[in-house]
CSV table of C-alpha atoms in Angstrom, one decimal:
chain,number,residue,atom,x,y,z
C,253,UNK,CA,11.4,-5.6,-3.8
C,254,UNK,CA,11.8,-3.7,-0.5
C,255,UNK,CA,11.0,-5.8,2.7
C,256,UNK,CA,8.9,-2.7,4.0
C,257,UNK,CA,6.8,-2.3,0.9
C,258,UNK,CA,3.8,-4.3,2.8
C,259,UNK,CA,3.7,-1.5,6.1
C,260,UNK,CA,4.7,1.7,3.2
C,261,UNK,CA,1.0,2.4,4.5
C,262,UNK,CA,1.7,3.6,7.5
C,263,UNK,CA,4.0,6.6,6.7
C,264,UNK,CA,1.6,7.7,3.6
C,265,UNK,CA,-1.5,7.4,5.3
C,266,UNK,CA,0.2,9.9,8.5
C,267,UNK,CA,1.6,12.3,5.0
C,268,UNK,CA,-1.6,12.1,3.8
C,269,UNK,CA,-3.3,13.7,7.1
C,270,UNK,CA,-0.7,15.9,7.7
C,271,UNK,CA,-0.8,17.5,4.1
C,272,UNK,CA,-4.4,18.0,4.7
C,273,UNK,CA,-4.3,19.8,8.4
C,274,UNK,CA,-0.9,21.9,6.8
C,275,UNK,CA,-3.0,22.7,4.0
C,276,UNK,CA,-6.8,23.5,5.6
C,277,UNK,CA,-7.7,27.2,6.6
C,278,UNK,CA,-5.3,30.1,5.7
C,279,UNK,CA,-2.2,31.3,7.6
C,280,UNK,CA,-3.1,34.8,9.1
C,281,UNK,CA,-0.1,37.0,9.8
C,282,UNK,CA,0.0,40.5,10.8
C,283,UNK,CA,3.7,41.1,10.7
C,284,UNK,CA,5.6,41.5,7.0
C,285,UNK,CA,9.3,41.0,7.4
C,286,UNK,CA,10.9,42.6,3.8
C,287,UNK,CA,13.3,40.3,2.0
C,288,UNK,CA,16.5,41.8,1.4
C,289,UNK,CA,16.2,40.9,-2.9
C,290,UNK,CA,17.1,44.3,-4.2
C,291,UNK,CA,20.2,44.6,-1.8
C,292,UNK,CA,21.6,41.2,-2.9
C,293,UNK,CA,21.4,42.0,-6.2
C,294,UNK,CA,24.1,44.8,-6.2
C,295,UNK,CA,26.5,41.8,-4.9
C,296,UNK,CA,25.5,39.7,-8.0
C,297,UNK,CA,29.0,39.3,-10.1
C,298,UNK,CA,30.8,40.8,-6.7
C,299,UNK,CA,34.5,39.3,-6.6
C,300,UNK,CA,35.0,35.5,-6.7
C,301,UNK,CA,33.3,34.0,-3.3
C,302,UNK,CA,31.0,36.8,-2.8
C,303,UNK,CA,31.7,37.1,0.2
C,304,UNK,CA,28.9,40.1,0.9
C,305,UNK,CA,26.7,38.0,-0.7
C,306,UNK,CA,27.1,35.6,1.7
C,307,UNK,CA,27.3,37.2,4.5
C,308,UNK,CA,24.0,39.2,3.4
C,309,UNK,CA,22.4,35.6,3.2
C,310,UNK,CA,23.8,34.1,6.0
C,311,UNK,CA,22.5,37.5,8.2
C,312,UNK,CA,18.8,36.6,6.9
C,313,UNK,CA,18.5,33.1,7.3
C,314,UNK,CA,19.9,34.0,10.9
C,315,UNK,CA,17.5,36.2,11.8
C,316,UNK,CA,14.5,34.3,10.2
C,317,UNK,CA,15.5,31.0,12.8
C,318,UNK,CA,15.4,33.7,15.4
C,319,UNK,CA,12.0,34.5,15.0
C,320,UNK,CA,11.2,31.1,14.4
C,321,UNK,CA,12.7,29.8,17.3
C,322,UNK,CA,10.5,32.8,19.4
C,323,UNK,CA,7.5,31.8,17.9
C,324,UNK,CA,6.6,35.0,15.7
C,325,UNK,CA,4.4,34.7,13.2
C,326,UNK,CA,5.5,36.6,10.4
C,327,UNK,CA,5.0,36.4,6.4
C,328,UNK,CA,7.8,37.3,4.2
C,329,UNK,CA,7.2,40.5,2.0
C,330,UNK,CA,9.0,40.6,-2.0
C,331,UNK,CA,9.3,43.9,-2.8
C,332,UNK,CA,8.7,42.9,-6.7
C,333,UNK,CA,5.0,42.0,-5.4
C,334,UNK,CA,4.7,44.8,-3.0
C,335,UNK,CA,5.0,47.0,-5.7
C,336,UNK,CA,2.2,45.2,-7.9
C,337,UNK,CA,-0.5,44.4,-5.3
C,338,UNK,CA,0.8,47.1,-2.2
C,339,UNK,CA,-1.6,49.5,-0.6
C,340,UNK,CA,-2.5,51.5,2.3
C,341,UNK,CA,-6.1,51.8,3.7
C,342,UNK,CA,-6.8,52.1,7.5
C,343,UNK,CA,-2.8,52.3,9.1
C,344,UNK,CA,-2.5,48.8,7.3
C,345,UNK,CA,-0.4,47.9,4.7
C,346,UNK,CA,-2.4,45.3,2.2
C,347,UNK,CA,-0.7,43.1,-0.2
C,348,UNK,CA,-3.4,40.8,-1.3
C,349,UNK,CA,-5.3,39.2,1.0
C,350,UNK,CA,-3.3,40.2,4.5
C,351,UNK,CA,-2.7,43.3,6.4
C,352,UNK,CA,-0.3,44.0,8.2
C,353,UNK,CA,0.2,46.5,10.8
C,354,UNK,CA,3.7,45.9,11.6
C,355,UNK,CA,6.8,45.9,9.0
C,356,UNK,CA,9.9,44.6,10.0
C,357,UNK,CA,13.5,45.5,7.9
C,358,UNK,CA,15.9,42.9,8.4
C,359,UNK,CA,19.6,43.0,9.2
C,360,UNK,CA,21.5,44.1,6.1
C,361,UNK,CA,18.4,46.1,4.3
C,362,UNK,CA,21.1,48.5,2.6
C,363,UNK,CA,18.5,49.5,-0.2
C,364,UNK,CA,14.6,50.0,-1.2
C,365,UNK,CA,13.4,50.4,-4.9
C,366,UNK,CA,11.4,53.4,-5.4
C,367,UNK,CA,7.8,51.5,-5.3
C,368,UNK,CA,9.2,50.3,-1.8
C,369,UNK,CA,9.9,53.7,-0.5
C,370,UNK,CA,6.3,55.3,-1.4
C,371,UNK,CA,4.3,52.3,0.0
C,372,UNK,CA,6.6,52.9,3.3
C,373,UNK,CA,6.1,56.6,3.6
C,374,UNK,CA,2.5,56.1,3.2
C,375,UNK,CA,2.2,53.5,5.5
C,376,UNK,CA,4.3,55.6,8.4
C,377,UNK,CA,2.1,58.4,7.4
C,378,UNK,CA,-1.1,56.3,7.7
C,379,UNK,CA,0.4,55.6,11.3
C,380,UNK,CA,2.3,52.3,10.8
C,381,UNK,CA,4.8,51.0,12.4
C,382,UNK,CA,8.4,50.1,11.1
C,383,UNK,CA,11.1,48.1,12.8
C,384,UNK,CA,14.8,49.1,11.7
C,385,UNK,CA,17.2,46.0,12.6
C,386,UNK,CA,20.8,48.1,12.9
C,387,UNK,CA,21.2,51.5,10.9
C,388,UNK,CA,18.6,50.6,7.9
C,389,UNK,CA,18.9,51.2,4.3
C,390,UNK,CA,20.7,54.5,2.9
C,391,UNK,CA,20.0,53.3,-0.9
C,392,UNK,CA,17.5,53.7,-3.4
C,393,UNK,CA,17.5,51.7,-6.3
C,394,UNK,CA,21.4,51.1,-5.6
C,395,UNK,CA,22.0,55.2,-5.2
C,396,UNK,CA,22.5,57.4,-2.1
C,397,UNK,CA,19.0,58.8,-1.7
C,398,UNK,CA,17.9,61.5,0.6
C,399,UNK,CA,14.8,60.0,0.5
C,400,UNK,CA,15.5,57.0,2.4
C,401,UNK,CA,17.0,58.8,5.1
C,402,UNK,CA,13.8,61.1,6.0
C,403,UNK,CA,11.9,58.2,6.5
C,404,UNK,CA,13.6,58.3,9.9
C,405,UNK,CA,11.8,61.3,11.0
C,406,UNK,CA,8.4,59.4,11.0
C,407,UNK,CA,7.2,58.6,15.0
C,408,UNK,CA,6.8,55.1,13.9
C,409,UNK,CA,10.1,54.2,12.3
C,410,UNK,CA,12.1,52.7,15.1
C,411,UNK,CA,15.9,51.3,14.9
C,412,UNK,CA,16.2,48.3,17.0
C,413,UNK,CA,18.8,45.4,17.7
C,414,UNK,CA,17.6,42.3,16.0
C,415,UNK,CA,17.2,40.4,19.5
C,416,UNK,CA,15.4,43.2,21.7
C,417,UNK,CA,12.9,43.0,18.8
C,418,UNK,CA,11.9,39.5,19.6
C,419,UNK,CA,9.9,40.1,22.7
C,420,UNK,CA,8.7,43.0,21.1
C,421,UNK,CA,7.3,41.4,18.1
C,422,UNK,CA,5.9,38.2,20.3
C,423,UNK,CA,3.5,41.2,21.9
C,424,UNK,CA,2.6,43.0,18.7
C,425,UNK,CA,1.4,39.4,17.0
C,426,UNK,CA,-2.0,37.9,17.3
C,427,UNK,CA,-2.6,37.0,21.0
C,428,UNK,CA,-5.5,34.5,20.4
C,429,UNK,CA,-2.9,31.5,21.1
C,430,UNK,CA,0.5,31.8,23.0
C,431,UNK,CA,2.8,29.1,23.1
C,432,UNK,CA,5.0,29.9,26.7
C,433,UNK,CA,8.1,27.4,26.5
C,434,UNK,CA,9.5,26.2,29.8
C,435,UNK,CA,12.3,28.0,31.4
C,436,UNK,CA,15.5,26.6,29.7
C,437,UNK,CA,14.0,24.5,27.9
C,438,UNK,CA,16.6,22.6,25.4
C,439,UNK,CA,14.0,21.7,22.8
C,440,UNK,CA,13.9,23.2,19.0
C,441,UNK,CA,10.5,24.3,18.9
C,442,UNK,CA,8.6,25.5,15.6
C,443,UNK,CA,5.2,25.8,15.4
C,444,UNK,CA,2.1,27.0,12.5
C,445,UNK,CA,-1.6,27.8,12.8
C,446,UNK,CA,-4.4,27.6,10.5
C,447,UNK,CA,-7.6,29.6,10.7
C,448,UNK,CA,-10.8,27.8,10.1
C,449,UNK,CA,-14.2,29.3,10.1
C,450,UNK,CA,-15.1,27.4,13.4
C,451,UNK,CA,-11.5,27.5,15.2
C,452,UNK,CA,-8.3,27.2,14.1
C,453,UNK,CA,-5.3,24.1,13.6
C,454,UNK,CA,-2.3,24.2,15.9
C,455,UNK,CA,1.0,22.7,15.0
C,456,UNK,CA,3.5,22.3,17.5
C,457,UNK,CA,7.1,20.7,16.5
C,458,UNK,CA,10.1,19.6,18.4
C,459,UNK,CA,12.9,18.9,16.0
C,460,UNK,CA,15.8,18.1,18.2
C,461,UNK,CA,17.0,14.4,17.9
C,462,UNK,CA,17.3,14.4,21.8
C,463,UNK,CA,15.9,16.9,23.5
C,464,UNK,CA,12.2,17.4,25.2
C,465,UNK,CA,10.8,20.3,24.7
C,466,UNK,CA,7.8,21.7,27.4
C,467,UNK,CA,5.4,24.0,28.4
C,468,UNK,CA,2.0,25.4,27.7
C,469,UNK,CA,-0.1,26.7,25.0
C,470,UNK,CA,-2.5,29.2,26.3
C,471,UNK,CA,-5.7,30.2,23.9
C,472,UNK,CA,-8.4,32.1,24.1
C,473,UNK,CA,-11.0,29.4,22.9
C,474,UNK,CA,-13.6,27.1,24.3
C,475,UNK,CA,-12.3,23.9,23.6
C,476,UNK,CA,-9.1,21.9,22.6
C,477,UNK,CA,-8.7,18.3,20.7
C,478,UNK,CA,-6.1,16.4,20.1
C,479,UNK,CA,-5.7,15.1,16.2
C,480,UNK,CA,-3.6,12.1,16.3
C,481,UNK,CA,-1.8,11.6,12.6
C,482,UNK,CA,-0.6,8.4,13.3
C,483,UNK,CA,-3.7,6.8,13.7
C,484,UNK,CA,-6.2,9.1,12.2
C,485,UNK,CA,-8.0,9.7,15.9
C,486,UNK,CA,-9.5,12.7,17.5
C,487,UNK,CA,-9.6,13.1,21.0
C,488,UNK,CA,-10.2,16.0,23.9
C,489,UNK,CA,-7.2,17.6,24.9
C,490,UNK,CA,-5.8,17.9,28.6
C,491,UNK,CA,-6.8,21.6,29.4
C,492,UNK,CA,-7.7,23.7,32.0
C,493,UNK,CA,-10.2,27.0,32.2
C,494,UNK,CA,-10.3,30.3,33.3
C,495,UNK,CA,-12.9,32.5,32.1
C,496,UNK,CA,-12.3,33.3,28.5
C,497,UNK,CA,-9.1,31.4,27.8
C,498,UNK,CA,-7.9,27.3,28.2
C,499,UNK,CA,-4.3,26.2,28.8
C,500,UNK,CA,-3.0,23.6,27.4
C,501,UNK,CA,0.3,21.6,28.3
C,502,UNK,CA,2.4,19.9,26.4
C,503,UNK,CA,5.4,17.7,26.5
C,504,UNK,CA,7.1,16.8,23.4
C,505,UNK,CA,9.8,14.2,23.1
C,506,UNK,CA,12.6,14.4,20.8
C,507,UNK,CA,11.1,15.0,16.8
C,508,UNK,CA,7.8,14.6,18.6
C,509,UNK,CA,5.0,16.7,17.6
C,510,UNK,CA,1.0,18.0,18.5
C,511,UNK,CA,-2.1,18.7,16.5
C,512,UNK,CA,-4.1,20.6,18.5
C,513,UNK,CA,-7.9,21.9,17.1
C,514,UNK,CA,-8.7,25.0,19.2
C,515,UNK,CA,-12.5,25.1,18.9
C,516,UNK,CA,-15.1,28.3,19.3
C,517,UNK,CA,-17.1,25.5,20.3
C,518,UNK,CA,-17.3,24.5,23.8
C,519,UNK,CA,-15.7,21.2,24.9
C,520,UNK,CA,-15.2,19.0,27.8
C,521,UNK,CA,-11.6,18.6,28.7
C,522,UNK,CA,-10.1,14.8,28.1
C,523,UNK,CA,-8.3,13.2,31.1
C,524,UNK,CA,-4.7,12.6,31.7
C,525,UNK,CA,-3.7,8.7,30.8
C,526,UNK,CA,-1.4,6.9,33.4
C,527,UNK,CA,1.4,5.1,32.0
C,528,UNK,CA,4.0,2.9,34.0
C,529,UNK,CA,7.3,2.8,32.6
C,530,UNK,CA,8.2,-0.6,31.5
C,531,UNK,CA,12.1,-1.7,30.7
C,532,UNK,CA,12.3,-4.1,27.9
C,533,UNK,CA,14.9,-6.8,28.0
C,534,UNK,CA,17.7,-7.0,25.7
C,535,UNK,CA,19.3,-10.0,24.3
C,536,UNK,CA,20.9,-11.6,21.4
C,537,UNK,CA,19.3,-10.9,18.0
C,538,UNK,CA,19.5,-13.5,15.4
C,539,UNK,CA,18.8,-12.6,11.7
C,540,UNK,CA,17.9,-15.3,8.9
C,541,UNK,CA,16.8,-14.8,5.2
C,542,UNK,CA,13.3,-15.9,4.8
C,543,UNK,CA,13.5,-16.1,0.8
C,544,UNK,CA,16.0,-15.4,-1.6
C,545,UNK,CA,17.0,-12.1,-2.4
C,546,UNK,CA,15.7,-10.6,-5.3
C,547,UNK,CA,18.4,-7.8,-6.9
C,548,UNK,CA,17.3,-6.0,-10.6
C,549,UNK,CA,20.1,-5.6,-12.9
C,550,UNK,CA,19.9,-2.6,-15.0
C,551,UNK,CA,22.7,-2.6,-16.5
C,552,UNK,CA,25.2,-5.6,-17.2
C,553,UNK,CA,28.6,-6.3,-19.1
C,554,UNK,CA,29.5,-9.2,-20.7
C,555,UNK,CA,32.8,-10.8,-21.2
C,556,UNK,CA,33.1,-13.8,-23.2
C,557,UNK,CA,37.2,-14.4,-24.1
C,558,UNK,CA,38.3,-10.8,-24.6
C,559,UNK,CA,35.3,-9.3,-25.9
C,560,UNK,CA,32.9,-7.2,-23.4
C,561,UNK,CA,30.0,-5.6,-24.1
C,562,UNK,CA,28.0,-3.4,-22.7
């Protein structure tokens, strides 16, 4: 019964590709920020509001659209799963699949479990790195431990103020592909990648309502194309060269977005389309039925005299 029903096609068929490229490859992350878990749960059944709590949560989700916003790539670390699949080999810590290099405690860390602790001490002593946003945690599992506290005197334990860290963090990361925003620029920029065998998927969004958002992507690959979601069409990107590495620009409108496939595979660059800006007319609008309106009932009353029913 919806007048749209007829162009619904158009919106599933642009889901449909994204959840493919969003879904192709694997996400390869070097960083592992810790979730706070085991320090919110000594506020659980805290006075009524929770107001810790809150503020703990309120901290993290600040911090995590930080590093979004600066385009870190980062995976989130449970220390529950740590403690199951956690390991040292090489300097890395491996949970899983991914190593990490760099660990990253997050404003408001007041506390480690005991599984926590050892795979950090091993991974300092291994010659890791850990990043300590404001005075770190003093806790282990909820008690004053001084265990916690001589993690300190490890070279590679480093306090930090959560926004100094950003720059810091944006070196650290894989520098394959670096997105370089325009000065000032008002957009709200978020982006993903997806390694592939033969290259990888980049996905740049600009989710402000109405602001552009601009600047260049710079990757050391040998080729760019553009995947177009809308209309299911690949074409070469826009992109300069200079020896090992292309640049590529882009300029996205408000809640505009790019899917770019960086290729190890070498490509010709596209060309830059013209367009002439055009100013279309305005005028009166007039809007008629074109059949009658169609409206399901699924539930009804009826009265007849003084009786209803339902």
């Amino acid at each position: 019964h919806e007048p749209w029903w007829d162009s619904y096609h158009v919106i599933a068929r642009y889901l449909t590709r994204l959840s493919l490229v969003l879904s192709a490859g694997e996400r390869v992350n070097e960083i592992l920020v810790l979730e706070p878990t085991s320090t919110a749960w000594m506020y659980q059944g805290a006075t009524p509001g929770q107001s810790e709590l809150t503020a703990l949560g309120d901290r993290f989700f600040d911090f995590m659209k930080s590093l979004e916003e600066a385009q870190i790539e980062y995976d989130l670390g449970c220390e529950d799963i740590m403690a199951r699949h956690g390991t040292i080999a090489d300097g890395r810590l491996i949970v899983g699949q991914r190593r990490y290099h760099t660990v990253v405690l997050p404003p408001g860390c007041e506390n480690l479990e005991s599984s926590t602790l050892k795979l950090l001490q091993a991974f300092l002593k291994a010659g890791g790195t850990v990043f300590v946003c404001g005075e770190g945690p003093t806790l282990l599992n909820a008690r004053k431990s001084d265990e916690v506290l001589t993690l300190s005197q490890h070279a590679g334990w480093k306090k930090t103020d959560p926004v100094a860290l950003l720059p810091i963090l944006a070196e650290r990361q894989d520098q394959r592909v670096r997105i370089i925003r325009q000065n000032d620029d008002p957009g709200i920029l978020f982006h993903q990648r997806r390694r592939l065998a033969n290259g990888e998927i980049l996905i740049v969004i600009n989710t402000s309502d109405t602001q552009f958002s601009r600047g260049v992507i710079e990757a050391t690959y040998r080729g760019a194309e553009i995947w177009d979601l809308e209309r299911g069409e690949v074409k070469p990107a826009v992109f300069s060269r200079k020896d090992d590495s292309l640049t590529v620009r882009y300029d996205l409108p408000p809640v505009g977005s790019l899917v770019l496939f960086l290729s190890e595979k070498e490509m010709s660059p596209g060309h830059v389309d013209k367009f002439e800006e055009q100013r279309v007319p305005t005028s009166h609008i007039d809007v008629a039925r074109l059949q009658p309106n169609v409206l399901t009932l699924d539930y009804v009353d009826v009265q007849v005299g003084d009786e209803i029913r339902r």
